[in-house]
Amino acid sequence: MVKKNSTKTKVQPYEIGELDHYLFGQGNHYEIYKKMGAHEVTKNGKRGVYFAVWAPHAVNVSVIGEFNDWDETKDKMKRGEPLGIYTCFVPEAKKGDLYKFCIETQAGEKIYKADPFANYAELRPGTASRITDISNLNWSDSKWMTAREKWDNKEEPVSIYEVHMGSWMRHPGREDEGFYTYREFAEAITKYVKEMGYTHVELMGIAEHPFDGSWGYQVTGYYAPTARYGTPEDFAYMVNYLHKNNIGVILDWVPAHFPKDAHGLADFDGTPTFEYPDPRKGEHPDWGTKVFNYEKPEVSNFLLANALFWVEHYHVDGLRVDAVASMLYLDYGREDGQWIPNKFGGNENLEAIAFFKHLNSVVCGRNKGVMMIAEESTAWPKVTGSPEDDGLGFTLKWNMGWMHDFTEYMKLDPYFRKNAHHMMTFSMEYAYSENYILVLSHDEVVHLKCSMLNKMPGEGWDKFRNLKAAYAFMMGHPGKKLLFMGQEFAQLREWSEERELDWFLLAEEPHQQIQNWYKDLLHLYKKNKALYELDDDPKGFDWINKDDIFRSIFSFTRHSKDGKKNLLFVCNFTPVDRPDYRVGVLRRKQCKLVLNSDETKYGGSGEERPLVYKPEKQECDGQKYSFAYPLPGYGVAVFEY
C-alpha cells in the first residue's frame, strides 16, 4: 500500500515522488523515463532542467556540464529514499548542453557517468549526454498507428529488410564519414523498399553505442537514438516517413548485456548496480560484457520501460530481442565452474524467464499489433507461447534451425545434395511449434562465413542460379521472411560496417538479374495470401514430393484460408535439365505459371513456355493428377491454381 505523501512540500508533476519510488521499486513504473534523466521544466517561474539518476550506493552525486563549467561543487543532487534516486533542478542548464553525473563512491573515488536515461548523446568519441526535449515530436502517422491496432502479424505478410544504417549507403568523398542522416536515409530507403516489395525495415544499432565495430550491440545509451545520424527529432522523422509510406519499423534491442566502458552502466555507482554482483552470473566471458541483473526490480523496470519507450514514444512497430538464449541459460558460453545453478539446481535463469513474460505481456498488451521477436537459437519450448500457458510471450521467433540446415545444404556440391535431402525437409517437422521468421541475417555474411552468393557451390553463373533457387525455396516455405541488405543483389564481399554496400555491382547483368528475381519473389509473396495467412497452421502447406532425393527436386503447395488461390512451387537444386519432368497436383484444376526462373530478366534462357497447364489423370508424386513441365537445371517454377 502506498502511504500518502507526508511532506509539506507538494511534489510537482515532473519531480520524483513517493509513488515513483514505490512503482520503480516494484518494477512496474512503465513510464519512468518521463521522470528520470534530464527534462526541461519550469520551477517557480524559472525555466531550467530537472535531473534524476538512480545511484543507490553512491555517497554523493552532482551533475556537471557545460552549464556549470563541469564544476563538481556547484550542482549537488539530493538523495531520495528508499531507492537512492538523486535529483536536482538547474536553472542555468538548457537544451543542447552536454552533461554527466559525478558520483562519489563508497570507496572514496569519483567516477563520471553518462545519464542512463539520456535521450541524446554526444557524438563518439565523446561520451557525455546531451540535454534535449523530445516531449513534442512531430507525428503525422495516425493512419498507420490506428491500423496497427487491428493488425495481426499471423495473417499478414512480413518480409523484413535488415539494414545497418551506417553502411547501407554513404555520401562519397565526405570527410564526416559520409553517413546518411536519419532524414536522408528515410527518403532513400523508402524508395528502395517500396520498389523491392518489403513490408518492414529492421534497423541494427540505433541505441547509442561507443564503438562502431560492435554494430550497436554494446549499448551505453538505451534511451538515445545514436547521434551518428542526427538528432532525436530526425529519428522520429524517419519513423514517421516510413509509416506514411506503409513501411513498418523494427529495431534491434539488446537487453542481454552491456559494455564495460567507463562512462556506461558498468559499476554505475561504484558497485554492480545494473549487473549481477557475482561475475559467474554478471559477466559474459566470451563477449567481455556485463549481464543485466533481472532479479532487481529497478533493473527489469529500466529495460521494460525502455522497450515501451521505443514502441510508444517513437512509434516503433517491433523489437527484435537480441541474444535471448544467453539470457535464458545460466551456463550460456560458460564452462563448468563459470556459472551458478538456480535454486532448483538447473541452468535456467528464472529471473530472466519472469522478465520476458512480464515484458511481452506489457508491451503487446498495451500496444496491439506490435511485434516482439526473439533471436533464440535453442529448442527452448514455447518461446512464442502465451505466458498464461508458461510460454515466454514473444510474437515471433527467428528460425535458426531452418537457417542452419538450409545454408549447410546450399553450400554442398549438387552431386552430394542427395545425401543431405532431409536438411531441406526436416524444418517442416517442427514448423508449427512456434511462430517463426525465416532469417538470413547479418550474422550469416560476416566473420569468414562468406556472402550468400559465395556460399553457393560452383563457379560464375552456377552460383547465381543456386542462389535463385535458394531464395525461391525460402519464399515458399512457411514462416515470415528476413534478408540482410546487399544479399538481394548478390553482394560478393562479406559485409563490413566500414563501407557502404557494393551498389556498383548492379551495373553487372547477373547482379541486376538476381535483384529482379528477389524483387518479384517479394511482390509474389505480398499479393498472395497463400504465402502468409496460414503460416502457423498445417492446413497452409502440403508436400507434393519431398522424397525426390536423387534428382534433388522439391515440390510443395501453399494454401490460402478460403482455398481459392493456391500456389505450387517446384525447385530443382541440381544443374541437370529435366525435360521430361512431371509434377503431381492435389486437384484437377488448371495451373497458371506465375513465376519462371528461366526468363531472360532473371538470367534464364528465355525459352517460351505455355502460361497454362491442364492436369491429366496420370498418377505422379502420389497424386491422381499431374502435368508435364520441362524443368531446367536449378530451375524454379511457381504455379497458381
XYZ file of C-alpha atoms in Angstrom:
641
model
C 0.000 0.000 0.000
C 1.281 3.478 -0.875
C 1.305 5.949 2.010
C 0.094 9.469 1.439
C 2.901 11.939 0.911
C 3.813 13.070 4.405
C 5.981 16.015 3.333
C 4.550 19.511 3.447
C 6.027 20.437 0.080
C 3.770 19.464 -2.800
C 5.500 17.202 -5.348
C 5.452 18.759 -8.820
C 4.429 16.554 -11.781
C 7.994 16.393 -13.062
C 9.529 15.521 -9.681
C 10.307 12.051 -8.372
C 7.688 11.417 -5.709
C 6.799 8.659 -3.295
C 4.645 6.875 -5.847
C 7.521 6.903 -8.356
C 9.803 5.312 -5.776
C 7.198 2.680 -4.991
C 6.457 1.724 -8.612
C 10.125 1.740 -9.655
C 10.962 -0.391 -6.625
C 8.256 -2.850 -7.665
C 9.482 -2.903 -11.280
C 6.177 -1.553 -12.616
C 6.904 2.108 -13.462
C 6.296 1.748 -17.189
C 6.922 5.428 -17.967
C 9.800 6.034 -15.564
C 11.730 7.559 -18.476
C 9.447 10.600 -18.234
C 10.822 11.279 -14.748
C 14.426 10.036 -14.863
C 17.193 11.644 -16.894
C 17.161 15.309 -17.858
C 13.932 17.185 -18.622
C 13.302 20.859 -19.312
C 10.789 22.194 -16.774
C 9.632 25.437 -15.183
C 10.105 25.757 -11.428
C 8.986 28.829 -9.501
C 8.580 30.663 -12.780
C 12.117 29.842 -13.887
C 12.964 27.657 -16.884
C 15.676 25.061 -16.355
C 16.406 21.336 -16.312
C 15.382 18.746 -13.734
C 17.894 15.896 -13.371
C 17.219 12.495 -11.810
C 19.520 9.471 -11.569
C 19.362 6.158 -9.713
C 22.624 5.545 -7.804
C 21.614 3.545 -4.696
C 25.101 3.022 -3.232
C 26.564 6.440 -4.034
C 27.795 8.646 -1.178
C 27.184 11.854 -3.160
C 26.132 12.752 -6.689
C 26.407 16.028 -8.572
C 25.532 16.952 -12.117
C 28.308 18.549 -14.151
C 28.158 20.058 -17.599
C 28.627 22.988 -19.919
C 26.141 24.980 -17.825
C 28.404 24.954 -14.724
C 31.855 24.624 -16.306
C 31.945 20.955 -15.262
C 32.307 22.052 -11.627
C 31.530 19.179 -9.240
C 30.730 21.524 -6.347
C 28.017 23.645 -7.966
C 25.015 21.393 -8.537
C 24.831 18.797 -5.788
C 21.930 16.383 -6.057
C 19.534 15.451 -3.261
C 19.128 11.789 -2.355
C 15.606 10.405 -2.342
C 14.680 7.377 -0.267
C 14.160 4.483 -0.168
C 15.737 3.736 -3.581
C 18.573 6.225 -3.762
C 17.304 8.353 -6.641
C 19.236 11.635 -6.759
C 17.566 14.782 -8.110
C 18.211 18.467 -8.645
C 16.932 21.447 -10.627
C 19.479 23.548 -12.532
C 18.090 26.821 -13.922
C 21.271 27.515 -15.909
C 21.023 24.256 -17.860
C 19.394 24.313 -21.277
C 18.710 22.226 -24.338
C 21.890 21.290 -26.197
C 24.202 21.365 -23.168
C 26.485 18.394 -22.539
C 26.434 16.826 -19.061
C 27.448 13.861 -16.900
C 26.918 12.702 -13.336
C 29.853 12.884 -10.928
C 29.381 10.024 -8.482
C 31.317 9.733 -5.226
C 31.602 6.040 -4.406
C 31.757 4.288 -1.043
C 35.447 3.680 -1.764
C 36.009 7.426 -1.900
C 36.527 7.577 -5.659
C 34.851 9.943 -8.084
C 33.521 8.432 -11.292
C 31.911 10.218 -14.208
C 28.924 8.600 -15.848
C 26.698 9.367 -18.790
C 22.993 9.503 -17.987
C 21.353 6.038 -18.339
C 18.062 7.735 -19.268
C 19.529 10.407 -21.574
C 17.543 10.977 -24.770
C 20.520 12.254 -26.746
C 24.293 11.829 -26.525
C 27.499 13.458 -27.652
C 28.817 12.058 -30.928
C 31.529 9.485 -30.304
C 34.368 9.563 -29.361
C 32.741 11.983 -26.897
C 30.949 10.221 -24.048
C 28.753 12.871 -22.427
C 24.971 13.048 -22.514
C 23.218 15.976 -24.163
C 20.124 17.757 -22.870
C 17.235 17.640 -25.317
C 13.454 17.829 -25.376
C 11.514 15.031 -27.037
C 8.143 15.824 -25.472
C 6.677 17.388 -28.622
C 7.830 15.341 -31.604
C 6.007 15.949 -34.878
C 3.875 12.962 -35.889
C 1.542 12.600 -38.852
C 1.294 8.808 -38.962
C -2.087 8.447 -37.230
C -3.483 6.385 -40.114
C -0.689 3.841 -39.706
C -0.908 3.793 -35.905
C -4.688 3.279 -35.971
C -4.381 0.450 -38.496
C -1.612 -1.145 -36.408
C -4.036 -1.720 -33.540
C -6.006 -4.143 -35.716
C -3.003 -5.683 -37.469
C -2.367 -9.393 -36.881
C 1.114 -10.500 -37.905
C -0.019 -14.132 -38.090
C -2.310 -13.398 -41.009
C -0.373 -10.608 -42.716
C 2.765 -10.583 -44.883
C 6.014 -9.836 -43.068
C 9.097 -9.532 -45.280
C 11.897 -7.734 -43.471
C 14.877 -5.898 -44.920
C 17.594 -5.975 -42.245
C 19.717 -2.841 -42.513
C 22.782 -1.322 -40.891
C 22.246 2.388 -41.497
C 25.879 3.438 -41.484
C 26.875 1.033 -44.245
C 23.761 0.702 -46.397
C 24.675 3.726 -48.466
C 27.065 6.636 -47.906
C 27.831 10.001 -49.435
C 31.108 9.532 -51.345
C 34.159 11.646 -50.587
C 32.907 13.391 -47.462
C 35.226 13.943 -44.504
C 32.472 13.194 -41.938
C 32.360 9.505 -42.911
C 29.550 10.194 -45.345
C 26.776 8.787 -43.171
C 23.240 9.435 -44.336
C 21.246 11.361 -41.743
C 18.044 9.808 -40.437
C 16.121 12.129 -42.778
C 18.192 11.313 -45.858
C 18.065 7.629 -45.062
C 14.287 7.755 -44.609
C 13.734 9.011 -48.139
C 16.331 6.772 -49.793
C 15.352 3.559 -48.008
C 11.633 4.182 -48.535
C 12.064 4.486 -52.272
C 14.135 1.297 -52.400
C 11.955 -0.764 -50.072
C 8.739 0.175 -51.872
C 10.224 -0.752 -55.224
C 11.548 -4.060 -53.922
C 8.380 -5.006 -52.064
C 9.492 -5.417 -48.439
C 6.922 -4.768 -45.709
C 9.311 -3.831 -42.872
C 12.771 -2.413 -42.260
C 14.755 -3.756 -39.314
C 17.474 -1.390 -38.133
C 20.638 -2.539 -36.408
C 22.439 -0.411 -33.833
C 20.116 2.547 -33.239
C 20.550 2.973 -29.465
C 23.698 4.965 -28.634
C 26.906 2.941 -28.553
C 30.566 3.987 -28.403
C 32.199 1.513 -30.812
C 31.176 1.204 -34.476
C 32.592 -2.313 -34.620
C 30.013 -3.544 -32.096
C 27.293 -2.801 -34.742
C 25.238 -1.317 -31.927
C 25.092 -4.458 -29.798
C 27.092 -2.924 -26.924
C 24.863 -0.095 -25.792
C 25.646 2.777 -23.434
C 22.590 4.934 -24.160
C 19.442 2.820 -24.135
C 17.109 5.817 -24.391
C 19.017 7.744 -27.052
C 18.953 7.237 -30.838
C 22.610 7.334 -31.856
C 23.942 10.788 -32.701
C 25.849 9.332 -35.681
C 22.884 10.004 -37.919
C 21.285 13.071 -36.367
C 19.004 14.253 -33.588
C 16.076 12.540 -31.843
C 13.768 14.712 -33.950
C 15.491 13.396 -37.083
C 14.972 9.814 -35.871
C 11.271 10.480 -35.281
C 11.048 11.989 -38.775
C 12.445 8.752 -40.213
C 9.911 6.525 -38.416
C 7.089 8.884 -39.367
C 8.195 8.967 -43.021
C 8.361 5.192 -43.290
C 4.931 4.848 -41.693
C 3.392 7.345 -44.101
C 4.684 5.099 -46.880
C 3.192 1.965 -45.250
C 6.533 0.521 -44.153
C 6.935 -0.907 -40.658
C 9.962 -0.190 -38.464
C 11.641 -2.817 -36.275
C 14.614 -2.065 -34.027
C 17.265 -4.433 -32.725
C 17.080 -4.282 -28.935
C 19.773 -5.533 -26.542
C 18.554 -6.372 -23.007
C 21.081 -9.210 -22.583
C 24.313 -7.368 -21.838
C 26.160 -4.051 -21.879
C 29.813 -2.978 -22.250
C 32.321 -2.094 -19.548
C 33.062 1.403 -20.907
C 33.841 3.756 -18.025
C 31.013 6.180 -18.830
C 28.395 3.445 -19.220
C 26.262 1.305 -16.928
C 29.023 -0.958 -15.591
C 29.559 -0.482 -11.815
C 27.437 2.613 -12.187
C 27.625 3.893 -8.604
C 30.895 2.162 -7.797
C 29.100 -1.138 -7.189
C 27.340 -3.623 -9.517
C 24.172 -1.546 -9.935
C 22.709 -2.781 -13.220
C 24.605 -6.105 -13.353
C 24.685 -9.233 -11.206
C 27.366 -8.837 -8.499
C 28.770 -12.357 -8.938
C 30.806 -12.457 -12.198
C 29.615 -16.037 -12.744
C 26.212 -14.509 -13.484
C 27.192 -10.906 -14.143
C 29.724 -11.266 -16.957
C 29.807 -12.928 -20.365
C 33.294 -14.436 -20.660
C 33.068 -14.717 -24.458
C 31.901 -11.159 -25.040
C 33.675 -9.258 -22.268
C 30.401 -7.599 -21.292
C 28.181 -7.273 -18.214
C 24.853 -9.087 -17.751
C 21.785 -7.229 -16.512
C 20.557 -8.277 -13.058
C 16.951 -9.252 -13.831
C 16.430 -10.062 -10.149
C 16.463 -6.348 -9.276
C 13.043 -4.765 -9.939
C 14.669 -1.439 -10.811
C 16.875 -3.067 -13.480
C 13.995 -5.003 -15.008
C 11.991 -1.786 -14.922
C 14.791 0.101 -16.693
C 14.645 -2.401 -19.563
C 10.880 -2.851 -19.691
C 10.282 0.900 -19.744
C 12.939 1.167 -22.450
C 11.047 -1.256 -24.690
C 7.876 0.780 -24.144
C 9.821 3.992 -24.803
C 10.759 2.904 -28.328
C 7.323 1.462 -29.078
C 5.127 4.150 -27.542
C 7.195 7.316 -27.699
C 8.886 6.661 -31.056
C 6.069 4.608 -32.660
C 8.358 1.655 -33.422
C 6.415 -1.401 -34.660
C 8.547 -4.164 -33.212
C 11.681 -5.053 -31.289
C 13.995 -7.867 -32.343
C 15.341 -9.007 -28.985
C 18.997 -9.929 -29.317
C 20.731 -12.930 -27.698
C 17.685 -14.351 -25.928
C 19.387 -17.717 -25.340
C 22.216 -16.014 -23.442
C 19.607 -14.642 -21.038
C 17.673 -17.886 -20.579
C 20.633 -20.162 -19.819
C 22.918 -19.531 -16.854
C 25.624 -21.666 -18.468
C 25.448 -19.974 -21.878
C 29.021 -19.564 -23.160
C 30.413 -20.722 -19.815
C 32.476 -23.739 -18.803
C 31.971 -25.803 -15.650
C 32.764 -23.679 -12.628
C 31.997 -20.450 -14.503
C 28.269 -20.432 -13.695
C 25.893 -20.814 -10.737
C 22.849 -23.136 -10.886
C 19.444 -21.734 -9.965
C 17.751 -22.600 -6.663
C 16.452 -25.843 -8.165
C 19.890 -26.858 -9.404
C 19.100 -26.165 -13.060
C 20.710 -23.979 -15.713
C 17.672 -21.808 -16.392
C 17.785 -18.149 -15.396
C 14.481 -17.932 -13.528
C 14.606 -14.128 -13.245
C 15.152 -13.710 -16.992
C 12.204 -16.012 -17.705
C 9.982 -13.920 -15.426
C 11.314 -10.759 -17.080
C 10.372 -11.969 -20.579
C 6.872 -12.938 -19.507
C 6.358 -9.531 -17.906
C 7.975 -7.658 -20.785
C 5.988 -9.292 -23.571
C 2.703 -9.202 -21.682
C 3.021 -5.482 -21.045
C 4.448 -4.372 -24.414
C 1.995 -6.397 -26.514
C -0.879 -5.876 -24.084
C -0.551 -2.079 -24.223
C 0.284 -1.959 -27.939
C -1.846 -4.179 -30.136
C -0.149 -5.070 -33.409
C 3.410 -4.582 -32.128
C 5.823 -7.483 -32.623
C 8.269 -8.797 -30.029
C 10.723 -11.005 -31.921
C 13.100 -13.442 -30.240
C 16.534 -14.181 -31.639
C 16.629 -17.510 -29.791
C 18.948 -20.222 -31.064
C 17.965 -23.258 -28.980
C 14.974 -25.572 -28.597
C 13.602 -23.680 -25.583
C 9.868 -24.542 -25.531
C 7.017 -22.078 -26.054
C 9.098 -19.023 -26.900
C 6.042 -17.665 -28.730
C 3.633 -19.380 -26.346
C 1.333 -17.455 -24.049
C 2.733 -16.549 -20.595
C -0.515 -17.908 -19.153
C 0.492 -21.275 -20.649
C 4.054 -20.952 -19.304
C 5.321 -19.513 -22.593
C 7.627 -16.505 -22.931
C 5.057 -14.455 -24.840
C 7.085 -13.432 -27.895
C 5.198 -12.722 -31.104
C 7.724 -14.388 -33.413
C 10.954 -16.355 -33.158
C 13.901 -16.491 -35.542
C 14.071 -19.980 -37.053
C 17.761 -20.652 -36.515
C 17.373 -24.392 -37.070
C 15.980 -23.829 -40.551
C 18.709 -21.277 -41.289
C 21.489 -23.669 -40.300
C 20.165 -26.643 -42.268
C 19.284 -24.519 -45.285
C 22.676 -22.805 -45.568
C 24.583 -26.056 -44.995
C 22.568 -27.751 -47.761
C 23.084 -24.862 -50.171
C 26.870 -24.961 -49.632
C 27.045 -28.561 -50.858
C 28.145 -29.560 -54.337
C 24.890 -30.556 -56.109
C 26.235 -34.077 -56.565
C 26.227 -34.591 -52.780
C 22.888 -32.916 -52.054
C 21.061 -36.222 -52.436
C 22.817 -37.330 -49.248
C 21.541 -34.297 -47.339
C 17.991 -34.107 -48.749
C 16.496 -34.230 -45.242
C 18.123 -30.910 -44.367
C 15.568 -29.163 -46.577
C 12.551 -31.100 -45.324
C 13.238 -31.504 -41.604
C 12.093 -27.977 -40.747
C 8.513 -28.941 -41.603
C 8.593 -31.428 -38.720
C 8.614 -28.518 -36.253
C 7.336 -25.632 -38.404
C 4.241 -25.119 -36.247
C 5.847 -25.491 -32.826
C 6.492 -21.715 -32.781
C 5.559 -18.668 -34.856
C 8.692 -18.403 -36.976
C 10.621 -15.955 -39.111
C 12.989 -17.491 -41.673
C 16.179 -15.457 -41.423
C 19.294 -14.919 -43.485
C 20.719 -12.183 -41.302
C 23.929 -10.171 -40.996
C 25.385 -12.924 -38.793
C 25.455 -15.245 -41.805
C 27.565 -12.959 -44.025
C 30.427 -11.908 -41.711
C 33.439 -13.451 -39.947
C 34.587 -15.531 -42.928
C 31.142 -17.080 -43.462
C 31.027 -15.552 -46.993
C 28.242 -13.591 -48.621
C 25.132 -15.538 -49.632
C 26.367 -15.741 -53.229
C 29.771 -17.077 -52.251
C 28.247 -19.744 -50.036
C 26.928 -21.283 -53.242
C 28.959 -24.047 -54.942
C 30.266 -23.903 -58.482
C 31.655 -21.009 -60.462
C 30.259 -17.995 -62.248
C 26.670 -18.271 -63.313
C 26.093 -21.507 -61.375
C 26.410 -19.558 -58.126
C 23.653 -17.166 -59.208
C 21.364 -19.992 -60.325
C 21.886 -21.750 -56.990
C 21.031 -18.581 -55.108
C 17.878 -18.009 -57.159
C 16.644 -21.496 -56.283
C 17.532 -20.927 -52.618
C 15.579 -17.666 -52.381
C 12.533 -19.207 -54.065
C 12.520 -22.137 -51.631
C 12.784 -19.685 -48.713
C 9.913 -17.559 -50.002
C 7.669 -20.592 -50.432
C 8.466 -22.184 -47.056
C 6.067 -21.347 -44.164
C 7.270 -18.515 -41.941
C 7.822 -14.770 -42.190
C 10.952 -13.620 -44.070
C 14.107 -11.644 -43.310
C 17.073 -10.947 -45.583
C 20.106 -8.827 -44.762
C 20.922 -5.897 -47.008
C 23.083 -6.499 -50.067
C 22.151 -10.147 -50.367
C 19.167 -9.253 -52.552
C 21.579 -8.288 -55.342
C 24.190 -10.949 -54.513
C 26.873 -8.895 -52.814
C 30.229 -10.589 -53.478
C 32.169 -9.459 -50.440
C 31.270 -10.128 -46.843
C 29.523 -7.244 -45.132
C 31.622 -4.676 -43.268
C 30.326 -1.759 -41.207
C 33.272 0.312 -42.507
C 31.987 0.771 -46.059
C 28.752 1.037 -47.982
C 27.277 -1.871 -49.906
C 28.778 -2.613 -53.314
C 25.986 -0.920 -55.251
C 28.273 -0.720 -58.298
C 27.616 -4.439 -58.821
C 24.168 -3.586 -60.152
C 25.859 -2.365 -63.333
C 26.638 -6.027 -63.992
C 23.850 -8.115 -65.501
C 23.922 -11.144 -63.147
C 23.527 -8.943 -60.063
C 20.713 -6.950 -61.634
C 19.007 -10.186 -62.641
C 19.085 -11.687 -59.178
C 17.765 -8.430 -57.758
C 14.924 -8.666 -60.291
C 14.290 -12.227 -59.102
C 14.193 -11.370 -55.413
C 12.026 -8.331 -56.078
C 9.479 -10.421 -57.970
C 9.531 -13.041 -55.221
C 8.743 -10.309 -52.679
C 5.844 -8.978 -54.743
C 4.547 -12.519 -55.296
C 4.689 -13.009 -51.527
C 2.865 -9.772 -50.710
C -0.017 -10.290 -53.116
C -0.690 -13.985 -52.395
C -2.412 -14.789 -49.108
C -1.437 -18.422 -49.572
C 2.141 -17.442 -48.700
C 1.435 -15.879 -45.327
C -2.016 -16.154 -43.783
C -1.675 -19.812 -42.674
C 1.987 -19.704 -41.660
C 1.149 -21.158 -38.249
C -1.377 -23.743 -39.468
C -0.620 -27.130 -41.120
C -3.595 -26.503 -43.424
C -1.493 -23.921 -45.230
C 1.126 -26.338 -46.602
C 1.326 -29.686 -48.400
C 4.300 -31.512 -49.767
C 3.753 -32.763 -53.295
C 7.055 -34.618 -53.330
C 9.578 -34.282 -50.528
C 11.303 -37.573 -51.386
C 12.702 -36.843 -54.861
C 16.116 -37.458 -53.369
C 18.219 -38.476 -56.350
C 17.051 -35.573 -58.517
C 17.160 -33.082 -55.584
C 13.807 -31.587 -56.598
C 11.297 -30.300 -54.053
C 7.646 -29.618 -54.845
C 5.012 -28.314 -52.451
C 1.851 -26.241 -52.318
C 0.768 -23.280 -50.196
C -2.916 -22.669 -49.493
C -4.967 -19.612 -48.633
C -7.633 -19.763 -45.926
C -10.500 -19.784 -48.399
C -8.717 -22.263 -50.677
C -9.406 -20.090 -53.712
C -5.849 -19.154 -54.522
C -3.123 -21.769 -54.081
C 0.480 -21.839 -55.216
C 2.560 -24.790 -56.373
C 6.363 -24.489 -56.053
C 8.849 -26.650 -57.957
C 12.554 -26.149 -57.151
C 15.434 -28.016 -58.830
C 18.683 -27.998 -56.822
C 20.962 -29.612 -59.404
C 22.286 -28.259 -62.737
C 20.661 -31.157 -64.594
C 17.850 -30.265 -67.023
C 14.712 -32.381 -66.600
C 12.866 -32.017 -69.943
C 10.590 -34.952 -69.017
C 9.688 -33.643 -65.576
C 6.144 -34.244 -64.355
C 4.594 -32.896 -61.177
C 1.577 -34.134 -59.268
C -1.255 -31.844 -58.216
C -3.834 -32.118 -55.461
C -6.803 -31.205 -57.651
C -7.624 -31.287 -61.330
C -7.536 -27.520 -61.704
C -5.636 -25.740 -64.433
C -2.333 -24.256 -63.262
C -1.085 -20.860 -64.368
C 2.659 -20.222 -64.477
C 3.202 -17.061 -62.400
C 6.973 -17.156 -61.853
C 9.595 -18.788 -64.056
C 13.310 -18.525 -63.265
C 14.174 -19.274 -66.910
C 13.051 -15.826 -68.107
C 15.772 -13.614 -69.549
C 15.227 -10.868 -66.955
C 16.380 -13.388 -64.351
C 19.287 -14.612 -66.435
C 17.485 -17.614 -67.913
C 17.380 -18.927 -71.472
C 14.215 -17.038 -72.334
C 12.649 -20.139 -73.854
C 8.942 -19.538 -74.440
C 6.607 -21.648 -72.338
C 2.834 -22.003 -72.095
C 1.280 -19.978 -69.280
C -1.485 -22.500 -68.566
C -1.089 -26.213 -67.760
C -4.057 -28.609 -67.574
C -3.512 -31.599 -65.276
C -4.230 -35.024 -66.718
C -5.450 -38.126 -64.944
C -1.989 -39.600 -64.649
C -0.579 -40.633 -61.313
C 2.590 -38.857 -60.205
C 4.095 -37.954 -56.844
C 1.370 -39.997 -55.161
C -1.347 -37.819 -56.699
C -4.054 -38.872 -59.168
C -3.444 -35.899 -61.444
C -0.310 -34.355 -62.890
C 1.103 -32.279 -65.718
C 4.401 -32.115 -67.559
C 6.758 -29.168 -67.275
C 10.303 -29.080 -68.730
C 12.372 -28.101 -65.679
C 15.782 -26.561 -66.360
C 18.852 -27.073 -64.202
C 18.481 -25.066 -60.976
C 15.074 -24.139 -62.358
C 12.187 -22.787 -60.303
C 8.575 -22.638 -61.387
C 5.636 -21.312 -59.376
C 2.077 -22.063 -60.487
C -1.224 -20.626 -59.302
C -4.377 -22.748 -59.190
